[in-house]
Amino acid sequence: DIQMTQSPSSVSASVGDRVTITCRASQGINRWLAWYQQKPGRAPNLLIYAASSLQSGVPSRFSGSGFGTDFALTISSLQPEDSATYYCQQAESFPITFGQGTRLEIK
Amino acid sequence: QVQLQESGPGLVKPSETLSLTCTVSGASITSSSWSWFRQSPGKGLEWIDYAGYSGSTSPNPSLKSRLSISVDTSKNQFSLMLNSVTAADTAVYYCARRCPCDRGFFDYWGQGALVTVSS
């Protein structure tokens, strides 16, 4: 299985800050990576797919980058509603696997 | 608007079979690929399988021997059965649609169904 490792495991930032979360795959996954946002008691919500493509309806302050083994999710200007846990997911090979999550808290 | 809804017992006894159904509305089940996931505090988000017309297509090896998947196109539903459950199978189970945007990504999810394995 491909292991996905996110860092940091938690981050606290202020409204308006730029926040970056990283995800590293245990082997190359080309661009087959997605980012999801999950709020308590809710299902994951697709933000970014294929490493850098913004899912329809997702605010443009979210962006993704990377290829191969190293990826990043950036929120350009943090908003209060961005408080959530963020997960990366690889789709290069089965079984599909997720990172352990990064909890984002608004100061 | 595509909507998915999981249904099934919330409590299952150890060694018995967990059964869940996902009902899809707003899209034909024949128009996309559909999947099951689960999430537990101990193991995070975990892929279970795709639901194909012939059943299980890409099962997680850790669950493959206990897993059965079926699709009912007449009801626009697909189902999951996991046998010989233990406390480790306690989780929130989600069904989801594979995004037509690209492979292996999931754009619509059900609200989740909590299944507890306990006697």
PDB file of C-alpha atoms in Angstrom:
ATOM      1  CA  ASP A   1       0.000   0.000   0.000  1.00  0.00           C
ATOM      2  CA  ILE A   2       1.074   3.587  -0.624  1.00  0.00           C
ATOM      3  CA  GLN A   3       1.501   5.450   2.647  1.00  0.00           C
ATOM      4  CA  MET A   4       0.461   9.093   2.770  1.00  0.00           C
ATOM      5  CA  THR A   5       2.054  11.301   5.428  1.00  0.00           C
ATOM      6  CA  GLN A   6       0.707  14.752   6.176  1.00  0.00           C
ATOM      7  CA  SER A   7       2.346  17.553   8.095  1.00  0.00           C
ATOM      8  CA  PRO A   8       1.746  19.222  10.349  1.00  0.00           C
ATOM      9  CA  SER A   9      -0.810  17.144  12.233  1.00  0.00           C
ATOM     10  CA  SER A  10      -2.358  20.342  13.514  1.00  0.00           C
ATOM     11  CA  VAL A  11      -1.965  24.038  12.830  1.00  0.00           C
ATOM     12  CA  SER A  12      -3.395  27.199  14.324  1.00  0.00           C
ATOM     13  CA  ALA A  13      -3.572  30.386  12.274  1.00  0.00           C
ATOM     14  CA  SER A  14      -5.363  33.714  12.135  1.00  0.00           C
ATOM     15  CA  VAL A  15      -7.953  34.979   9.708  1.00  0.00           C
ATOM     16  CA  GLY A  16      -6.164  36.329   6.645  1.00  0.00           C
ATOM     17  CA  ASP A  17      -3.074  34.154   7.096  1.00  0.00           C
ATOM     18  CA  ARG A  18      -1.607  32.010   4.357  1.00  0.00           C
ATOM     19  CA  VAL A  19      -1.565  28.359   5.399  1.00  0.00           C
ATOM     20  CA  THR A  20       0.199  25.451   3.731  1.00  0.00           C
ATOM     21  CA  ILE A  21      -0.310  21.762   4.495  1.00  0.00           C
ATOM     22  CA  THR A  22       1.957  19.153   2.952  1.00  0.00           C
ATOM     23  CA  CYS A  23       1.483  15.524   1.990  1.00  0.00           C
ATOM     24  CA  ARG A  24       4.195  13.039   1.081  1.00  0.00           C
ATOM     25  CA  ALA A  25       3.592   9.723  -0.662  1.00  0.00           C
ATOM     26  CA  SER A  26       5.745   6.692   0.079  1.00  0.00           C
ATOM     27  CA  GLN A  27       6.226   6.208  -3.676  1.00  0.00           C
ATOM     28  CA  GLY A  28       5.560   8.261  -6.782  1.00  0.00           C
ATOM     29  CA  ILE A  29       1.897   8.863  -7.563  1.00  0.00           C
ATOM     30  CA  ASN A  30       2.224  11.194 -10.573  1.00  0.00           C
ATOM     31  CA  ARG A  31      -0.501  13.797 -10.117  1.00  0.00           C
ATOM     32  CA  TRP A  32      -3.096  11.406  -8.687  1.00  0.00           C
ATOM     33  CA  LEU A  33      -3.721  13.242  -5.458  1.00  0.00           C
ATOM     34  CA  ALA A  34      -6.793  14.881  -3.963  1.00  0.00           C
ATOM     35  CA  TRP A  35      -7.412  17.116  -0.971  1.00  0.00           C
ATOM     36  CA  TYR A  36     -10.573  16.973   1.125  1.00  0.00           C
ATOM     37  CA  GLN A  37     -11.954  19.173   3.867  1.00  0.00           C
ATOM     38  CA  GLN A  38     -13.946  17.563   6.651  1.00  0.00           C
ATOM     39  CA  LYS A  39     -15.904  19.344   9.364  1.00  0.00           C
ATOM     40  CA  PRO A  40     -17.088  17.571  12.521  1.00  0.00           C
ATOM     41  CA  GLY A  41     -20.010  15.260  11.897  1.00  0.00           C
ATOM     42  CA  ARG A  42     -19.833  15.781   8.128  1.00  0.00           C
ATOM     43  CA  ALA A  43     -18.548  13.799   5.180  1.00  0.00           C
ATOM     44  CA  PRO A  44     -15.313  14.755   3.419  1.00  0.00           C
ATOM     45  CA  ASN A  45     -15.671  17.474   0.796  1.00  0.00           C
ATOM     46  CA  LEU A  46     -13.509  17.380  -2.340  1.00  0.00           C
ATOM     47  CA  LEU A  47     -11.437  20.553  -2.710  1.00  0.00           C
ATOM     48  CA  ILE A  48      -8.644  19.712  -5.140  1.00  0.00           C
ATOM     49  CA  TYR A  49      -8.174  16.776  -7.519  1.00  0.00           C
ATOM     50  CA  ALA A  50      -5.312  15.703  -9.766  1.00  0.00           C
ATOM     51  CA  ALA A  51      -2.967  17.630  -7.470  1.00  0.00           C
ATOM     52  CA  SER A  52      -3.883  21.116  -8.652  1.00  0.00           C
ATOM     53  CA  SER A  53      -7.376  21.190 -10.189  1.00  0.00           C
ATOM     54  CA  LEU A  54      -9.942  23.129  -8.197  1.00  0.00           C
ATOM     55  CA  GLN A  55     -13.225  21.298  -7.743  1.00  0.00           C
ATOM     56  CA  SER A  56     -16.284  23.187  -8.944  1.00  0.00           C
ATOM     57  CA  GLY A  57     -17.737  25.464  -6.278  1.00  0.00           C
ATOM     58  CA  VAL A  58     -14.603  25.546  -4.102  1.00  0.00           C
ATOM     59  CA  PRO A  59     -13.318  29.050  -3.285  1.00  0.00           C
ATOM     60  CA  SER A  60     -10.266  30.160  -5.236  1.00  0.00           C
ATOM     61  CA  ARG A  61      -8.285  30.776  -2.032  1.00  0.00           C
ATOM     62  CA  PHE A  62      -7.658  27.024  -2.045  1.00  0.00           C
ATOM     63  CA  SER A  63      -4.902  25.753  -4.331  1.00  0.00           C
ATOM     64  CA  GLY A  64      -2.883  22.592  -4.723  1.00  0.00           C
ATOM     65  CA  SER A  65       0.561  21.837  -6.090  1.00  0.00           C
ATOM     66  CA  GLY A  66       3.033  19.036  -6.450  1.00  0.00           C
ATOM     67  CA  PHE A  67       3.876  15.948  -8.472  1.00  0.00           C
ATOM     68  CA  GLY A  68       5.391  12.576  -7.766  1.00  0.00           C
ATOM     69  CA  THR A  69       5.795  12.248  -4.007  1.00  0.00           C
ATOM     70  CA  ASP A  70       5.466  15.765  -2.568  1.00  0.00           C
ATOM     71  CA  PHE A  71       2.295  17.810  -2.559  1.00  0.00           C
ATOM     72  CA  ALA A  72       0.867  20.869  -0.862  1.00  0.00           C
ATOM     73  CA  LEU A  73      -2.486  22.443  -0.150  1.00  0.00           C
ATOM     74  CA  THR A  74      -2.409  26.208   0.315  1.00  0.00           C
ATOM     75  CA  ILE A  75      -5.118  28.480   1.646  1.00  0.00           C
ATOM     76  CA  SER A  76      -4.150  31.957   0.525  1.00  0.00           C
ATOM     77  CA  SER A  77      -6.202  33.984   2.988  1.00  0.00           C
ATOM     78  CA  LEU A  78      -7.683  31.988   5.842  1.00  0.00           C
ATOM     79  CA  GLN A  79     -11.381  32.452   6.607  1.00  0.00           C
ATOM     80  CA  PRO A  80     -13.256  31.437   9.778  1.00  0.00           C
ATOM     81  CA  GLU A  81     -15.194  28.761   7.870  1.00  0.00           C
ATOM     82  CA  ASP A  82     -11.920  27.034   6.930  1.00  0.00           C
ATOM     83  CA  SER A  83     -11.638  25.546  10.412  1.00  0.00           C
ATOM     84  CA  ALA A  84     -11.692  21.815   9.655  1.00  0.00           C
ATOM     85  CA  THR A  85      -9.548  18.730   9.204  1.00  0.00           C
ATOM     86  CA  TYR A  86      -7.865  18.321   5.822  1.00  0.00           C
ATOM     87  CA  TYR A  87      -6.948  15.002   4.222  1.00  0.00           C
ATOM     88  CA  CYS A  88      -4.906  14.055   1.203  1.00  0.00           C
ATOM     89  CA  GLN A  89      -5.792  10.949  -0.811  1.00  0.00           C
ATOM     90  CA  GLN A  90      -3.864   9.080  -3.487  1.00  0.00           C
ATOM     91  CA  ALA A  91      -5.533   7.486  -6.495  1.00  0.00           C
ATOM     92  CA  GLU A  92      -2.430   6.081  -8.183  1.00  0.00           C
ATOM     93  CA  SER A  93      -3.028   2.496  -7.103  1.00  0.00           C
ATOM     94  CA  PHE A  94      -5.324   0.295  -5.077  1.00  0.00           C
ATOM     95  CA  PRO A  95      -6.005   0.340  -2.257  1.00  0.00           C
ATOM     96  CA  ILE A  96      -6.783   4.040  -2.302  1.00  0.00           C
ATOM     97  CA  THR A  97      -5.212   5.540   0.815  1.00  0.00           C
ATOM     98  CA  PHE A  98      -5.498   8.737   2.824  1.00  0.00           C
ATOM     99  CA  GLY A  99      -3.215  10.804   4.961  1.00  0.00           C
ATOM    100  CA  GLN A 100      -3.846  10.896   8.682  1.00  0.00           C
ATOM    101  CA  GLY A 101      -5.302  14.398   8.537  1.00  0.00           C
ATOM    102  CA  THR A 102      -4.299  17.930   9.500  1.00  0.00           C
ATOM    103  CA  ARG A 103      -6.490  19.800  11.946  1.00  0.00           C
ATOM    104  CA  LEU A 104      -6.693  23.503  11.157  1.00  0.00           C
ATOM    105  CA  GLU A 105      -7.776  25.817  13.965  1.00  0.00           C
ATOM    106  CA  ILE A 106      -8.569  29.493  13.663  1.00  0.00           C
ATOM    107  CA  LYS A 107      -6.971  31.619  16.389  1.00  0.00           C
TER     108      LYS A 107
ATOM    109  CA  GLN B   1     -28.103  17.559  -7.349  1.00  0.00           C
ATOM    110  CA  VAL B   2     -26.657  14.154  -6.609  1.00  0.00           C
ATOM    111  CA  GLN B   3     -27.506  12.815  -3.177  1.00  0.00           C
ATOM    112  CA  LEU B   4     -26.466   9.630  -1.420  1.00  0.00           C
ATOM    113  CA  GLN B   5     -28.002   8.170   1.727  1.00  0.00           C
ATOM    114  CA  GLU B   6     -26.650   5.268   3.746  1.00  0.00           C
ATOM    115  CA  SER B   7     -29.065   3.067   5.670  1.00  0.00           C
ATOM    116  CA  GLY B   8     -28.808  -0.001   7.855  1.00  0.00           C
ATOM    117  CA  PRO B   9     -28.543  -1.183  11.437  1.00  0.00           C
ATOM    118  CA  GLY B  10     -26.485   0.991  13.729  1.00  0.00           C
ATOM    119  CA  LEU B  11     -25.609  -1.871  16.060  1.00  0.00           C
ATOM    120  CA  VAL B  12     -24.180  -5.241  15.025  1.00  0.00           C
ATOM    121  CA  LYS B  13     -23.067  -8.071  17.282  1.00  0.00           C
ATOM    122  CA  PRO B  14     -19.530  -9.437  17.064  1.00  0.00           C
ATOM    123  CA  SER B  15     -19.144 -12.283  14.536  1.00  0.00           C
ATOM    124  CA  GLU B  16     -22.322 -11.234  12.709  1.00  0.00           C
ATOM    125  CA  THR B  17     -22.708  -9.463   9.347  1.00  0.00           C
ATOM    126  CA  LEU B  18     -22.767  -5.720   8.851  1.00  0.00           C
ATOM    127  CA  SER B  19     -25.129  -4.681   6.047  1.00  0.00           C
ATOM    128  CA  LEU B  20     -25.523  -1.205   4.619  1.00  0.00           C
ATOM    129  CA  THR B  21     -27.324   0.178   1.592  1.00  0.00           C
ATOM    130  CA  CYS B  22     -26.628   3.397  -0.261  1.00  0.00           C
ATOM    131  CA  THR B  23     -29.548   4.960  -2.106  1.00  0.00           C
ATOM    132  CA  VAL B  24     -28.629   7.362  -4.885  1.00  0.00           C
ATOM    133  CA  SER B  25     -30.866  10.182  -6.071  1.00  0.00           C
ATOM    134  CA  GLY B  26     -30.295  12.828  -8.692  1.00  0.00           C
ATOM    135  CA  ALA B  27     -28.232  10.489 -10.876  1.00  0.00           C
ATOM    136  CA  SER B  28     -28.517   7.047 -12.351  1.00  0.00           C
ATOM    137  CA  ILE B  29     -26.395   4.458 -10.664  1.00  0.00           C
ATOM    138  CA  THR B  30     -25.429   3.244 -14.144  1.00  0.00           C
ATOM    139  CA  SER B  31     -23.899   6.601 -15.028  1.00  0.00           C
ATOM    140  CA  SER B  32     -20.983   6.599 -12.572  1.00  0.00           C
ATOM    141  CA  SER B  33     -18.801   4.524 -10.312  1.00  0.00           C
ATOM    142  CA  TRP B  34     -19.718   4.240  -6.637  1.00  0.00           C
ATOM    143  CA  SER B  35     -17.688   3.371  -3.593  1.00  0.00           C
ATOM    144  CA  TRP B  36     -17.655   2.613   0.104  1.00  0.00           C
ATOM    145  CA  PHE B  37     -15.362   4.104   2.737  1.00  0.00           C
ATOM    146  CA  ARG B  38     -15.234   4.023   6.483  1.00  0.00           C
ATOM    147  CA  GLN B  39     -13.751   6.224   9.159  1.00  0.00           C
ATOM    148  CA  SER B  40     -12.819   5.306  12.687  1.00  0.00           C
ATOM    149  CA  PRO B  41     -10.825   7.240  15.266  1.00  0.00           C
ATOM    150  CA  GLY B  42      -8.133   4.611  15.275  1.00  0.00           C
ATOM    151  CA  LYS B  43      -7.612   4.143  11.544  1.00  0.00           C
ATOM    152  CA  GLY B  44      -8.755   7.368   9.941  1.00  0.00           C
ATOM    153  CA  LEU B  45     -10.324   7.282   6.493  1.00  0.00           C
ATOM    154  CA  GLU B  46     -10.207   3.851   4.865  1.00  0.00           C
ATOM    155  CA  TRP B  47     -11.130   2.760   1.360  1.00  0.00           C
ATOM    156  CA  ILE B  48     -13.389  -0.292   1.200  1.00  0.00           C
ATOM    157  CA  ASP B  49     -14.302  -0.983  -2.439  1.00  0.00           C
ATOM    158  CA  TYR B  50     -15.896   0.097  -5.680  1.00  0.00           C
ATOM    159  CA  ALA B  51     -19.399  -1.256  -6.376  1.00  0.00           C
ATOM    160  CA  GLY B  52     -19.568  -2.846  -9.819  1.00  0.00           C
ATOM    161  CA  TYR B  53     -22.418  -4.639 -11.567  1.00  0.00           C
ATOM    162  CA  SER B  54     -20.791  -7.967 -10.793  1.00  0.00           C
ATOM    163  CA  GLY B  55     -20.115  -6.922  -7.223  1.00  0.00           C
ATOM    164  CA  SER B  56     -16.765  -6.171  -5.645  1.00  0.00           C
ATOM    165  CA  THR B  57     -14.229  -4.761  -8.090  1.00  0.00           C
ATOM    166  CA  SER B  58     -11.251  -3.339  -6.168  1.00  0.00           C
ATOM    167  CA  PRO B  59     -11.552  -4.420  -2.547  1.00  0.00           C
ATOM    168  CA  ASN B  60      -9.190  -3.305   0.139  1.00  0.00           C
ATOM    169  CA  PRO B  61      -7.023  -6.398   0.709  1.00  0.00           C
ATOM    170  CA  SER B  62      -7.474  -6.006   4.448  1.00  0.00           C
ATOM    171  CA  LEU B  63     -11.232  -6.593   4.045  1.00  0.00           C
ATOM    172  CA  LYS B  64     -11.457  -8.670   0.860  1.00  0.00           C
ATOM    173  CA  SER B  65     -12.107 -12.045   2.487  1.00  0.00           C
ATOM    174  CA  ARG B  66     -15.095 -10.694   4.462  1.00  0.00           C
ATOM    175  CA  LEU B  67     -16.570  -8.322   1.909  1.00  0.00           C
ATOM    176  CA  SER B  68     -19.501  -8.557  -0.468  1.00  0.00           C
ATOM    177  CA  ILE B  69     -20.788  -5.766  -2.685  1.00  0.00           C
ATOM    178  CA  SER B  70     -23.963  -5.692  -4.783  1.00  0.00           C
ATOM    179  CA  VAL B  71     -25.750  -3.255  -7.056  1.00  0.00           C
ATOM    180  CA  ASP B  72     -29.506  -2.995  -7.635  1.00  0.00           C
ATOM    181  CA  THR B  73     -30.068  -0.820 -10.673  1.00  0.00           C
ATOM    182  CA  SER B  74     -33.853  -1.078 -10.384  1.00  0.00           C
ATOM    183  CA  LYS B  75     -33.720   0.655  -7.009  1.00  0.00           C
ATOM    184  CA  ASN B  76     -30.717   2.868  -7.798  1.00  0.00           C
ATOM    185  CA  GLN B  77     -28.934   1.370  -4.810  1.00  0.00           C
ATOM    186  CA  PHE B  78     -25.735  -0.408  -3.963  1.00  0.00           C
ATOM    187  CA  SER B  79     -24.963  -2.393  -0.864  1.00  0.00           C
ATOM    188  CA  LEU B  80     -22.130  -3.508   1.372  1.00  0.00           C
ATOM    189  CA  MET B  81     -21.944  -6.619   3.491  1.00  0.00           C
ATOM    190  CA  LEU B  82     -19.050  -7.298   5.835  1.00  0.00           C
ATOM    191  CA  ASN B  83     -19.117 -10.578   7.709  1.00  0.00           C
ATOM    192  CA  SER B  84     -17.481 -11.789  10.906  1.00  0.00           C
ATOM    193  CA  VAL B  85     -17.305  -8.297  12.313  1.00  0.00           C
ATOM    194  CA  THR B  86     -15.319  -7.332  15.390  1.00  0.00           C
ATOM    195  CA  ALA B  87     -15.030  -4.150  17.440  1.00  0.00           C
ATOM    196  CA  ALA B  88     -12.383  -3.002  14.950  1.00  0.00           C
ATOM    197  CA  ASP B  89     -15.136  -2.653  12.342  1.00  0.00           C
ATOM    198  CA  THR B  90     -16.884   0.017  14.405  1.00  0.00           C
ATOM    199  CA  ALA B  91     -16.807   3.126  12.239  1.00  0.00           C
ATOM    200  CA  VAL B  92     -18.785   5.680  10.313  1.00  0.00           C
ATOM    201  CA  TYR B  93     -19.438   4.157   6.888  1.00  0.00           C
ATOM    202  CA  TYR B  94     -19.737   6.428   3.856  1.00  0.00           C
ATOM    203  CA  CYS B  95     -20.839   5.811   0.305  1.00  0.00           C
ATOM    204  CA  ALA B  96     -19.531   8.140  -2.386  1.00  0.00           C
ATOM    205  CA  ARG B  97     -19.522   8.806  -6.121  1.00  0.00           C
ATOM    206  CA  ARG B  98     -16.340   8.742  -8.137  1.00  0.00           C
ATOM    207  CA  CYS B  99     -15.879  12.183  -9.624  1.00  0.00           C
ATOM    208  CA  PRO B 100     -16.226  12.272 -13.415  1.00  0.00           C
ATOM    209  CA  CYS B 101     -13.543  14.932 -13.241  1.00  0.00           C
ATOM    210  CA  ASP B 102     -10.756  12.378 -13.095  1.00  0.00           C
ATOM    211  CA  ARG B 103      -9.915   8.961 -11.807  1.00  0.00           C
ATOM    212  CA  GLY B 104     -10.131   7.855  -8.226  1.00  0.00           C
ATOM    213  CA  PHE B 105     -11.493  11.043  -6.666  1.00  0.00           C
ATOM    214  CA  PHE B 106     -14.867  11.391  -4.941  1.00  0.00           C
ATOM    215  CA  ASP B 107     -17.165  14.363  -5.278  1.00  0.00           C
ATOM    216  CA  TYR B 108     -20.460  13.364  -3.665  1.00  0.00           C
ATOM    217  CA  TRP B 109     -20.698  11.593  -0.324  1.00  0.00           C
ATOM    218  CA  GLY B 110     -23.488  10.350   1.868  1.00  0.00           C
ATOM    219  CA  GLN B 111     -23.858  11.797   5.336  1.00  0.00           C
ATOM    220  CA  GLY B 112     -22.378   8.665   6.875  1.00  0.00           C
ATOM    221  CA  ALA B 113     -23.815   5.855   8.969  1.00  0.00           C
ATOM    222  CA  LEU B 114     -22.336   5.018  12.350  1.00  0.00           C
ATOM    223  CA  VAL B 115     -22.103   1.291  12.889  1.00  0.00           C
ATOM    224  CA  THR B 116     -21.116   0.021  16.300  1.00  0.00           C
ATOM    225  CA  VAL B 117     -20.023  -3.582  16.802  1.00  0.00           C
ATOM    226  CA  SER B 118     -20.916  -4.631  20.304  1.00  0.00           C
ATOM    227  CA  SER B 119     -22.728  -7.398  22.124  1.00  0.00           C
TER     228      SER B 119
END
